[in-house]
Amino acid sequence: MDQLKATDRIVILTGAGISKESGLDTFRDADGIWAQYDLEDVATPQGFARNPKLVQDFYNARRRGLLDPDVQPNAAHAALARLEQTWPGEVLLVTQNIDDLHERGGSANLIHMHGELLKARCLDTGEVVAWHDDITVETPSPVTGTPGRLRPHIVWFGEMPLEMERIYQALATCGLFLSIGTSGTVYPAAGFVQEAAVHGAYSVELNMEPSAGRGLFDEAIHAPATEAVPAFVERVLARAAA
Ligand code: BV8
Protein backbone atom coordinates (compact mmCIF):
# COMPACT_ATOMS: atom_id res chain seq x y z
CA MET A 1 0.00 0.00 0.00
CA ASP A 2 3.09 2.23 -0.08
CA GLN A 3 2.12 3.78 -3.42
CA LEU A 4 -1.27 5.02 -2.12
CA LYS A 5 -1.52 8.82 -2.41
CA ALA A 6 -3.82 11.09 -0.36
CA THR A 7 -5.61 12.15 -3.54
CA ASP A 8 -6.38 8.57 -4.59
CA ARG A 9 -9.96 7.29 -4.81
CA ILE A 10 -10.82 4.37 -2.51
CA VAL A 11 -13.55 1.87 -3.46
CA ILE A 12 -14.97 -0.43 -0.78
CA LEU A 13 -17.24 -3.46 -1.35
CA THR A 14 -19.12 -4.87 1.63
CA GLY A 15 -21.21 -7.99 2.13
CA ALA A 16 -23.31 -9.58 4.86
CA GLY A 17 -20.28 -10.26 7.08
CA ILE A 18 -19.96 -6.58 8.03
CA SER A 19 -23.48 -6.66 9.52
CA LYS A 20 -23.07 -10.01 11.31
CA GLU A 21 -21.84 -8.43 14.59
CA SER A 22 -24.86 -6.11 14.48
CA GLY A 23 -27.04 -9.24 14.77
CA LEU A 24 -28.05 -9.77 11.11
CA ASP A 25 -27.61 -13.20 9.51
CA THR A 26 -25.18 -13.80 6.67
CA PHE A 27 -26.13 -16.08 3.76
CA ARG A 28 -23.53 -18.81 3.63
CA ASP A 29 -22.35 -19.24 7.21
CA ALA A 30 -23.54 -22.51 8.76
CA ASP A 31 -26.45 -20.72 10.49
CA GLY A 32 -27.02 -18.45 7.48
CA ILE A 33 -30.09 -17.59 5.44
CA TRP A 34 -29.44 -20.14 2.68
CA ALA A 35 -29.40 -22.85 5.35
CA GLN A 36 -33.02 -21.93 6.14
CA TYR A 37 -34.41 -21.00 2.72
CA ASP A 38 -33.85 -22.15 -0.88
CA LEU A 39 -32.41 -19.22 -2.84
CA GLU A 40 -34.46 -20.25 -5.91
CA ASP A 41 -37.71 -19.90 -3.96
CA VAL A 42 -37.13 -16.51 -2.28
CA ALA A 43 -34.48 -14.55 -4.25
CA THR A 44 -35.41 -15.04 -7.92
CA PRO A 45 -38.16 -13.48 -10.12
CA GLN A 46 -39.32 -17.04 -10.91
CA GLY A 47 -39.74 -17.77 -7.19
CA PHE A 48 -41.74 -14.54 -6.79
CA ALA A 49 -43.99 -15.42 -9.73
CA ARG A 50 -44.50 -18.96 -8.38
CA ASN A 51 -45.27 -18.01 -4.77
CA PRO A 52 -45.40 -14.26 -4.05
CA LYS A 53 -46.63 -14.84 -0.47
CA LEU A 54 -43.55 -16.92 0.41
CA VAL A 55 -41.23 -14.20 -0.96
CA GLN A 56 -43.14 -11.33 0.69
CA ASP A 57 -43.11 -13.18 4.03
CA PHE A 58 -39.35 -13.88 3.66
CA TYR A 59 -38.60 -10.17 3.23
CA ASN A 60 -41.22 -9.09 5.81
CA ALA A 61 -39.37 -11.17 8.44
CA ARG A 62 -36.00 -9.65 7.46
CA ARG A 63 -37.46 -6.11 7.37
CA ARG A 64 -38.89 -6.54 10.88
CA GLY A 65 -35.54 -7.98 12.01
CA LEU A 66 -33.68 -4.96 10.65
CA LEU A 67 -36.10 -2.56 12.41
CA ASP A 68 -35.43 -4.29 15.77
CA PRO A 69 -33.95 -1.57 18.08
CA ASP A 70 -31.23 -4.06 19.11
CA VAL A 71 -29.87 -4.01 15.55
CA GLN A 72 -27.45 -1.09 15.36
CA PRO A 73 -24.41 -0.17 13.22
CA ASN A 74 -21.18 -1.61 14.63
CA ALA A 75 -17.56 -0.35 14.87
CA ALA A 76 -16.83 -1.49 11.31
CA HIS A 77 -19.66 0.63 9.88
CA ALA A 78 -18.47 3.60 11.96
CA ALA A 79 -14.85 3.17 10.81
CA LEU A 80 -15.88 3.27 7.13
CA ALA A 81 -17.85 6.48 7.77
CA ARG A 82 -14.77 7.97 9.48
CA LEU A 83 -12.66 7.01 6.45
CA GLU A 84 -15.13 8.74 4.09
CA GLN A 85 -15.16 11.88 6.23
CA THR A 86 -11.38 12.04 6.80
CA TRP A 87 -9.70 10.71 3.63
CA PRO A 88 -8.82 13.65 1.27
CA GLY A 89 -9.70 11.68 -1.87
CA GLU A 90 -13.13 10.20 -2.75
CA VAL A 91 -14.31 7.12 -0.84
CA LEU A 92 -17.08 5.16 -2.64
CA LEU A 93 -18.83 2.46 -0.63
CA VAL A 94 -20.57 -0.23 -2.73
CA THR A 95 -22.61 -2.61 -0.61
CA GLN A 96 -24.26 -5.89 -1.54
CA ASN A 97 -26.24 -5.54 1.69
CA ILE A 98 -29.87 -4.48 1.73
CA ASP A 99 -29.77 -3.25 5.34
CA ASP A 100 -29.39 0.48 6.19
CA LEU A 101 -26.56 0.10 8.71
CA HIS A 102 -24.00 1.94 6.54
CA GLU A 103 -26.29 5.01 6.33
CA ARG A 104 -27.04 4.85 10.06
CA GLY A 105 -23.30 4.42 10.70
CA GLY A 106 -22.64 7.73 8.88
CA SER A 107 -21.65 6.69 5.33
CA ALA A 108 -23.12 8.92 2.61
CA ASN A 109 -21.28 8.17 -0.66
CA LEU A 110 -22.98 4.78 -0.90
CA ILE A 111 -24.40 2.48 -3.60
CA HIS A 112 -26.78 -0.39 -2.71
CA MET A 113 -26.06 -2.55 -5.76
CA HIS A 114 -28.53 -5.26 -4.66
CA GLY A 115 -31.27 -2.85 -3.54
CA GLU A 116 -32.66 -1.89 -0.14
CA LEU A 117 -34.89 -3.76 2.32
CA LEU A 118 -36.59 -0.51 3.50
CA LYS A 119 -37.76 0.40 -0.01
CA ALA A 120 -40.48 -1.08 -2.25
CA ARG A 121 -41.05 -0.85 -6.00
CA CYS A 122 -44.32 -0.50 -7.94
CA LEU A 123 -44.51 -3.38 -10.42
CA ASP A 124 -46.41 -1.26 -12.96
CA THR A 125 -44.47 2.01 -12.93
CA GLY A 126 -41.09 0.95 -11.51
CA GLU A 127 -41.34 3.82 -9.01
CA VAL A 128 -39.39 3.20 -5.75
CA VAL A 129 -40.81 4.31 -2.39
CA ALA A 130 -39.60 4.13 1.22
CA TRP A 131 -41.36 1.18 2.90
CA HIS A 132 -41.03 0.00 6.53
CA ASP A 133 -44.17 -2.14 6.86
CA ASP A 134 -45.03 -5.67 5.76
CA ILE A 135 -45.97 -6.16 2.09
CA THR A 136 -48.67 -8.77 1.44
CA VAL A 137 -50.12 -10.08 -1.80
CA GLU A 138 -53.00 -7.61 -1.26
CA THR A 139 -50.95 -4.49 -0.41
CA PRO A 140 -51.93 -1.76 -2.90
CA SER A 141 -49.16 0.03 -4.78
CA PRO A 142 -48.93 3.59 -3.29
CA VAL A 143 -48.38 4.79 -6.87
CA THR A 144 -51.35 3.22 -8.70
CA GLY A 145 -53.52 1.93 -5.85
CA THR A 146 -53.64 -1.50 -7.50
CA PRO A 147 -53.53 -4.35 -4.94
CA GLY A 148 -50.73 -6.91 -5.20
CA ARG A 149 -48.51 -4.81 -7.47
CA LEU A 150 -45.74 -3.95 -4.96
CA ARG A 151 -42.42 -5.84 -4.59
CA PRO A 152 -39.35 -5.38 -2.40
CA HIS A 153 -36.83 -3.02 -4.07
CA ILE A 154 -34.24 -5.79 -4.12
CA VAL A 155 -32.11 -7.27 -6.94
CA TRP A 156 -32.81 -11.00 -7.23
CA PHE A 157 -30.63 -13.60 -8.97
CA GLY A 158 -30.84 -13.14 -12.71
CA GLU A 159 -31.68 -9.43 -12.32
CA MET A 160 -29.36 -6.54 -13.19
CA PRO A 161 -27.55 -5.06 -10.17
CA LEU A 162 -27.97 -1.29 -9.74
CA GLU A 163 -25.57 1.50 -10.81
CA MET A 164 -23.11 -0.85 -12.53
CA GLU A 165 -21.83 1.93 -14.85
CA ARG A 166 -20.87 4.15 -11.92
CA ILE A 167 -19.29 1.20 -10.08
CA TYR A 168 -17.10 0.12 -13.02
CA GLN A 169 -15.98 3.72 -13.57
CA ALA A 170 -14.87 3.97 -9.94
CA LEU A 171 -13.11 0.58 -10.07
CA ALA A 172 -11.14 1.70 -13.14
CA THR A 173 -9.82 4.79 -11.37
CA CYS A 174 -9.21 3.78 -7.75
CA GLY A 175 -5.86 3.41 -5.96
CA LEU A 176 -7.20 1.12 -3.23
CA PHE A 177 -9.96 -1.54 -3.35
CA LEU A 178 -11.20 -3.07 -0.09
CA SER A 179 -13.53 -6.10 0.09
CA ILE A 180 -15.12 -6.56 3.52
CA GLY A 181 -17.36 -9.35 4.86
CA THR A 182 -18.19 -11.11 1.60
CA SER A 183 -17.66 -14.72 0.51
CA GLY A 184 -16.86 -13.64 -3.05
CA THR A 185 -19.34 -16.09 -4.55
CA VAL A 186 -21.93 -13.77 -6.14
CA TYR A 187 -21.23 -12.01 -9.44
CA PRO A 188 -20.69 -9.37 -10.72
CA ALA A 189 -19.60 -8.16 -7.22
CA ALA A 190 -17.11 -11.02 -6.82
CA GLY A 191 -15.33 -9.85 -9.99
CA PHE A 192 -14.77 -6.25 -8.80
CA VAL A 193 -11.33 -7.05 -7.34
CA GLN A 194 -10.05 -8.10 -10.78
CA GLU A 195 -11.50 -4.95 -12.37
CA ALA A 196 -9.71 -2.77 -9.80
CA ALA A 197 -6.44 -4.72 -9.92
CA VAL A 198 -6.17 -4.65 -13.73
CA HIS A 199 -6.31 -0.86 -13.48
CA GLY A 200 -3.52 -0.75 -10.92
CA ALA A 201 -5.35 -0.63 -7.57
CA TYR A 202 -3.92 -2.22 -4.43
CA SER A 203 -6.52 -4.73 -3.18
CA VAL A 204 -7.19 -5.96 0.35
CA GLU A 205 -9.71 -8.54 1.63
CA LEU A 206 -10.94 -8.12 5.22
CA ASN A 207 -13.06 -11.16 6.07
CA MET A 208 -13.57 -13.74 8.84
CA GLU A 209 -11.97 -16.37 6.62
CA PRO A 210 -10.44 -16.59 3.13
CA SER A 211 -13.11 -15.83 0.51
CA ALA A 212 -13.48 -17.65 -2.81
CA GLY A 213 -11.44 -14.86 -4.41
CA ARG A 214 -8.65 -14.76 -1.81
CA GLY A 215 -5.95 -15.45 -4.41
CA LEU A 216 -6.93 -12.29 -6.33
CA PHE A 217 -6.06 -9.87 -3.50
CA ASP A 218 -2.67 -8.27 -2.75
CA GLU A 219 -3.33 -8.64 0.96
CA ALA A 220 -5.84 -10.39 3.26
CA ILE A 221 -6.73 -9.86 6.91
CA HIS A 222 -8.86 -12.63 8.46
CA ALA A 223 -10.58 -11.45 11.63
CA PRO A 224 -14.00 -10.14 12.74
CA ALA A 225 -14.89 -6.89 10.94
CA THR A 226 -15.25 -4.89 14.17
CA GLU A 227 -11.55 -5.60 14.91
CA ALA A 228 -10.03 -5.62 11.39
CA VAL A 229 -11.82 -2.62 9.83
CA PRO A 230 -11.14 0.11 12.44
CA ALA A 231 -7.45 -0.94 12.59
CA PHE A 232 -7.13 -0.96 8.79
CA VAL A 233 -8.82 2.44 8.47
CA GLU A 234 -6.22 3.91 10.84
CA ARG A 235 -3.47 2.37 8.63
CA VAL A 236 -4.98 4.04 5.55
CA LEU A 237 -5.43 7.41 7.27
CA ALA A 238 -1.75 7.33 8.27
CA ARG A 239 -1.01 7.32 4.51
CA ALA A 240 -2.91 10.62 4.18
CA ALA A 241 -0.53 12.15 6.70
CA ALA A 242 2.55 10.64 5.00
C1 BV8 B 1 -26.64 -10.82 -12.70
C2 BV8 B 1 -30.84 -10.46 -2.79
C3 BV8 B 1 -26.58 -10.24 -14.99
C4 BV8 B 1 -31.03 -9.54 -1.70
C5 BV8 B 1 -28.79 -11.21 -3.72
C6 BV8 B 1 -27.80 -17.88 -13.95
C7 BV8 B 1 -28.69 -16.91 -14.37
C8 BV8 B 1 -28.48 -15.56 -14.10
C9 BV8 B 1 -27.38 -15.16 -13.37
C10 BV8 B 1 -26.52 -16.14 -12.93
C11 BV8 B 1 -26.69 -17.50 -13.23
N1 BV8 B 1 -25.66 -18.19 -12.66
C12 BV8 B 1 -24.84 -17.34 -12.01
C13 BV8 B 1 -25.34 -16.10 -12.18
C14 BV8 B 1 -24.84 -14.90 -11.66
C15 BV8 B 1 -25.51 -14.71 -10.30
C16 BV8 B 1 -24.57 -15.36 -9.29
O1 BV8 B 1 -23.52 -14.81 -9.03
N2 BV8 B 1 -24.97 -16.52 -8.74
C17 BV8 B 1 -24.10 -17.19 -7.78
C18 BV8 B 1 -24.96 -17.89 -6.73
C19 BV8 B 1 -23.19 -18.16 -8.54
N3 BV8 B 1 -25.62 -13.28 -10.09
C20 BV8 B 1 -26.77 -12.66 -10.41
O2 BV8 B 1 -27.77 -13.21 -10.79
C21 BV8 B 1 -26.70 -11.14 -10.30
N4 BV8 B 1 -27.21 -10.57 -11.52
O3 BV8 B 1 -25.69 -11.55 -12.84
O4 BV8 B 1 -27.24 -10.14 -13.74
C22 BV8 B 1 -25.51 -9.18 -15.03
C23 BV8 B 1 -24.16 -9.54 -14.90
C24 BV8 B 1 -23.18 -8.55 -14.96
C25 BV8 B 1 -23.55 -7.22 -15.12
C26 BV8 B 1 -24.91 -6.91 -15.22
C27 BV8 B 1 -25.88 -7.88 -15.17
C28 BV8 B 1 -27.58 -10.65 -9.15
C29 BV8 B 1 -26.92 -10.99 -7.82
C30 BV8 B 1 -27.74 -10.38 -6.68
C31 BV8 B 1 -28.64 -11.41 -6.13
N5 BV8 B 1 -29.26 -10.95 -4.90
N6 BV8 B 1 -29.49 -10.97 -2.66
C32 BV8 B 1 -31.12 -10.29 -0.41
O5 BV8 B 1 -32.02 -11.12 -0.28
O6 BV8 B 1 -30.28 -9.97 0.43
S1 BV8 B 1 -27.25 -11.88 -3.53
C33 BV8 B 1 -26.91 -12.17 -1.89
O7 BV8 B 1 -25.58 -12.68 -1.87
C34 BV8 B 1 -26.86 -10.90 -1.07
O8 BV8 B 1 -27.04 -9.73 -1.81
C35 BV8 B 1 -25.45 -10.94 -0.51
O9 BV8 B 1 -24.96 -9.70 -0.23
C36 BV8 B 1 -24.76 -11.57 -1.64
C37 BV8 B 1 -23.37 -12.02 -1.43
O10 BV8 B 1 -23.32 -12.74 -0.22
P1 BV8 B 1 -22.31 -12.17 0.90
O11 BV8 B 1 -22.70 -10.77 1.21
O12 BV8 B 1 -20.91 -12.42 0.46
O13 BV8 B 1 -22.70 -13.06 2.14
P2 BV8 B 1 -22.16 -14.52 2.45
O14 BV8 B 1 -22.98 -15.08 3.55
O15 BV8 B 1 -22.02 -15.30 1.17
O16 BV8 B 1 -20.66 -14.27 2.99
C38 BV8 B 1 -20.48 -13.56 4.21
C39 BV8 B 1 -18.99 -13.56 4.49
O17 BV8 B 1 -18.78 -12.82 5.68
C40 BV8 B 1 -18.42 -14.94 4.71
O18 BV8 B 1 -17.23 -15.09 3.92
C41 BV8 B 1 -18.05 -14.96 6.21
O19 BV8 B 1 -16.86 -15.67 6.46
C42 BV8 B 1 -17.85 -13.50 6.49
N7 BV8 B 1 -18.14 -13.12 7.88
C43 BV8 B 1 -19.05 -13.66 8.73
N8 BV8 B 1 -19.00 -13.01 9.92
C44 BV8 B 1 -18.05 -12.05 9.81
C45 BV8 B 1 -17.50 -12.11 8.51
N9 BV8 B 1 -16.53 -11.28 8.10
C46 BV8 B 1 -16.08 -10.36 8.99
N10 BV8 B 1 -16.56 -10.23 10.24
C47 BV8 B 1 -17.53 -11.06 10.68
N11 BV8 B 1 -18.00 -10.91 11.95
PDB file of N, CA, C and O in Angstrom, residues 16 20 22 25-27 31-33 51 61 74 81-82 128 145 149 152-153 163 197 208 210 224 238:
ATOM      1  N   ALA A  16     -22.533  -9.302   3.630  1.00  0.00           N
ATOM      2  CA  ALA A  16     -23.308  -9.583   4.856  1.00  0.00           C
ATOM      3  C   ALA A  16     -22.428  -9.719   6.100  1.00  0.00           C
ATOM      4  O   ALA A  16     -22.878  -9.471   7.221  1.00  0.00           O
ATOM      5  N   LYS A  20     -22.864  -8.838  10.442  1.00  0.00           N
ATOM      6  CA  LYS A  20     -23.073 -10.010  11.315  1.00  0.00           C
ATOM      7  C   LYS A  20     -23.007  -9.615  12.787  1.00  0.00           C
ATOM      8  O   LYS A  20     -23.826 -10.022  13.607  1.00  0.00           O
ATOM      9  N   SER A  22     -23.717  -6.948  14.090  1.00  0.00           N
ATOM     10  CA  SER A  22     -24.863  -6.113  14.482  1.00  0.00           C
ATOM     11  C   SER A  22     -26.086  -6.982  14.727  1.00  0.00           C
ATOM     12  O   SER A  22     -27.164  -6.471  15.067  1.00  0.00           O
ATOM     13  N   ASP A  25     -28.162 -11.958  10.057  1.00  0.00           N
ATOM     14  CA  ASP A  25     -27.606 -13.205   9.514  1.00  0.00           C
ATOM     15  C   ASP A  25     -26.847 -12.970   8.211  1.00  0.00           C
ATOM     16  O   ASP A  25     -27.227 -12.103   7.426  1.00  0.00           O
ATOM     17  N   THR A  26     -25.804 -13.796   7.999  1.00  0.00           N
ATOM     18  CA  THR A  26     -25.183 -13.803   6.671  1.00  0.00           C
ATOM     19  C   THR A  26     -25.945 -14.833   5.834  1.00  0.00           C
ATOM     20  O   THR A  26     -26.981 -15.353   6.269  1.00  0.00           O
ATOM     21  N   PHE A  27     -25.451 -15.124   4.658  1.00  0.00           N
ATOM     22  CA  PHE A  27     -26.128 -16.076   3.763  1.00  0.00           C
ATOM     23  C   PHE A  27     -25.513 -17.461   3.842  1.00  0.00           C
ATOM     24  O   PHE A  27     -26.238 -18.467   3.882  1.00  0.00           O
ATOM     25  N   ASP A  31     -25.102 -21.081   9.967  1.00  0.00           N
ATOM     26  CA  ASP A  31     -26.447 -20.716  10.487  1.00  0.00           C
ATOM     27  C   ASP A  31     -27.099 -19.663   9.585  1.00  0.00           C
ATOM     28  O   ASP A  31     -28.008 -18.948  10.000  1.00  0.00           O
ATOM     29  N   GLY A  32     -26.600 -19.557   8.343  1.00  0.00           N
ATOM     30  CA  GLY A  32     -27.021 -18.452   7.475  1.00  0.00           C
ATOM     31  C   GLY A  32     -28.382 -18.643   6.832  1.00  0.00           C
ATOM     32  O   GLY A  32     -29.056 -19.674   6.998  1.00  0.00           O
ATOM     33  N   ILE A  33     -28.750 -17.635   6.050  1.00  0.00           N
ATOM     34  CA  ILE A  33     -30.089 -17.588   5.442  1.00  0.00           C
ATOM     35  C   ILE A  33     -30.311 -18.727   4.454  1.00  0.00           C
ATOM     36  O   ILE A  33     -31.373 -19.361   4.428  1.00  0.00           O
ATOM     37  N   ASN A  51     -44.656 -18.100  -6.105  1.00  0.00           N
ATOM     38  CA  ASN A  51     -45.266 -18.014  -4.774  1.00  0.00           C
ATOM     39  C   ASN A  51     -44.964 -16.663  -4.137  1.00  0.00           C
ATOM     40  O   ASN A  51     -44.078 -16.567  -3.280  1.00  0.00           O
ATOM     41  N   ALA A  61     -40.088 -10.725   7.225  1.00  0.00           N
ATOM     42  CA  ALA A  61     -39.373 -11.172   8.440  1.00  0.00           C
ATOM     43  C   ALA A  61     -38.023 -10.467   8.535  1.00  0.00           C
ATOM     44  O   ALA A  61     -37.613 -10.001   9.608  1.00  0.00           O
ATOM     45  N   ASN A  74     -22.256  -1.193  13.713  1.00  0.00           N
ATOM     46  CA  ASN A  74     -21.176  -1.607  14.633  1.00  0.00           C
ATOM     47  C   ASN A  74     -19.900  -0.805  14.338  1.00  0.00           C
ATOM     48  O   ASN A  74     -19.908   0.095  13.470  1.00  0.00           O
ATOM     49  N   ALA A  81     -17.342   5.101   7.832  1.00  0.00           N
ATOM     50  CA  ALA A  81     -17.854   6.485   7.765  1.00  0.00           C
ATOM     51  C   ALA A  81     -16.736   7.470   8.102  1.00  0.00           C
ATOM     52  O   ALA A  81     -16.565   8.504   7.444  1.00  0.00           O
ATOM     53  N   ARG A  82     -15.904   7.099   9.080  1.00  0.00           N
ATOM     54  CA  ARG A  82     -14.773   7.968   9.478  1.00  0.00           C
ATOM     55  C   ARG A  82     -13.798   8.090   8.301  1.00  0.00           C
ATOM     56  O   ARG A  82     -13.317   9.183   7.985  1.00  0.00           O
ATOM     57  N   VAL A 128     -39.917   3.729  -7.024  1.00  0.00           N
ATOM     58  CA  VAL A 128     -39.392   3.196  -5.753  1.00  0.00           C
ATOM     59  C   VAL A 128     -39.823   4.122  -4.625  1.00  0.00           C
ATOM     60  O   VAL A 128     -39.714   5.352  -4.752  1.00  0.00           O
ATOM     61  N   GLY A 145     -52.367   2.370  -6.650  1.00  0.00           N
ATOM     62  CA  GLY A 145     -53.523   1.933  -5.847  1.00  0.00           C
ATOM     63  C   GLY A 145     -53.925   0.493  -6.148  1.00  0.00           C
ATOM     64  O   GLY A 145     -54.807  -0.066  -5.511  1.00  0.00           O
ATOM     65  N   ARG A 149     -49.476  -5.223  -6.427  1.00  0.00           N
ATOM     66  CA  ARG A 149     -48.508  -4.814  -7.466  1.00  0.00           C
ATOM     67  C   ARG A 149     -47.314  -4.088  -6.846  1.00  0.00           C
ATOM     68  O   ARG A 149     -46.818  -3.107  -7.396  1.00  0.00           O
ATOM     69  N   PRO A 152     -40.502  -5.983  -3.085  1.00  0.00           N
ATOM     70  CA  PRO A 152     -39.349  -5.378  -2.400  1.00  0.00           C
ATOM     71  C   PRO A 152     -38.403  -4.772  -3.451  1.00  0.00           C
ATOM     72  O   PRO A 152     -38.257  -5.337  -4.550  1.00  0.00           O
ATOM     73  N   HIS A 153     -37.784  -3.636  -3.130  1.00  0.00           N
ATOM     74  CA  HIS A 153     -36.829  -3.021  -4.072  1.00  0.00           C
ATOM     75  C   HIS A 153     -35.478  -3.712  -3.888  1.00  0.00           C
ATOM     76  O   HIS A 153     -34.534  -3.166  -3.330  1.00  0.00           O
ATOM     77  N   GLU A 163     -26.680   0.539 -10.672  1.00  0.00           N
ATOM     78  CA  GLU A 163     -25.569   1.499 -10.811  1.00  0.00           C
ATOM     79  C   GLU A 163     -24.243   0.853 -11.230  1.00  0.00           C
ATOM     80  O   GLU A 163     -23.163   1.260 -10.780  1.00  0.00           O
ATOM     81  N   ALA A 197      -7.867  -4.345  -9.847  1.00  0.00           N
ATOM     82  CA  ALA A 197      -6.439  -4.722  -9.924  1.00  0.00           C
ATOM     83  C   ALA A 197      -5.881  -4.481 -11.324  1.00  0.00           C
ATOM     84  O   ALA A 197      -4.769  -3.966 -11.477  1.00  0.00           O
ATOM     85  N   MET A 208     -13.793 -12.804   7.719  1.00  0.00           N
ATOM     86  CA  MET A 208     -13.566 -13.740   8.835  1.00  0.00           C
ATOM     87  C   MET A 208     -12.640 -14.860   8.402  1.00  0.00           C
ATOM     88  O   MET A 208     -11.823 -15.361   9.171  1.00  0.00           O
ATOM     89  N   PRO A 210     -10.736 -16.826   4.551  1.00  0.00           N
ATOM     90  CA  PRO A 210     -10.437 -16.590   3.128  1.00  0.00           C
ATOM     91  C   PRO A 210     -11.703 -16.729   2.276  1.00  0.00           C
ATOM     92  O   PRO A 210     -12.449 -17.700   2.426  1.00  0.00           O
ATOM     93  N   PRO A 224     -12.668 -10.757  12.746  1.00  0.00           N
ATOM     94  CA  PRO A 224     -14.000 -10.136  12.742  1.00  0.00           C
ATOM     95  C   PRO A 224     -13.913  -8.689  12.263  1.00  0.00           C
ATOM     96  O   PRO A 224     -12.941  -7.976  12.558  1.00  0.00           O
ATOM     97  N   ALA A 238      -3.170   6.966   8.048  1.00  0.00           N
ATOM     98  CA  ALA A 238      -1.755   7.329   8.273  1.00  0.00           C
ATOM     99  C   ALA A 238      -1.082   7.639   6.937  1.00  0.00           C
ATOM    100  O   ALA A 238      -0.177   8.486   6.863  1.00  0.00           O
TER     101      ALA A 238
END
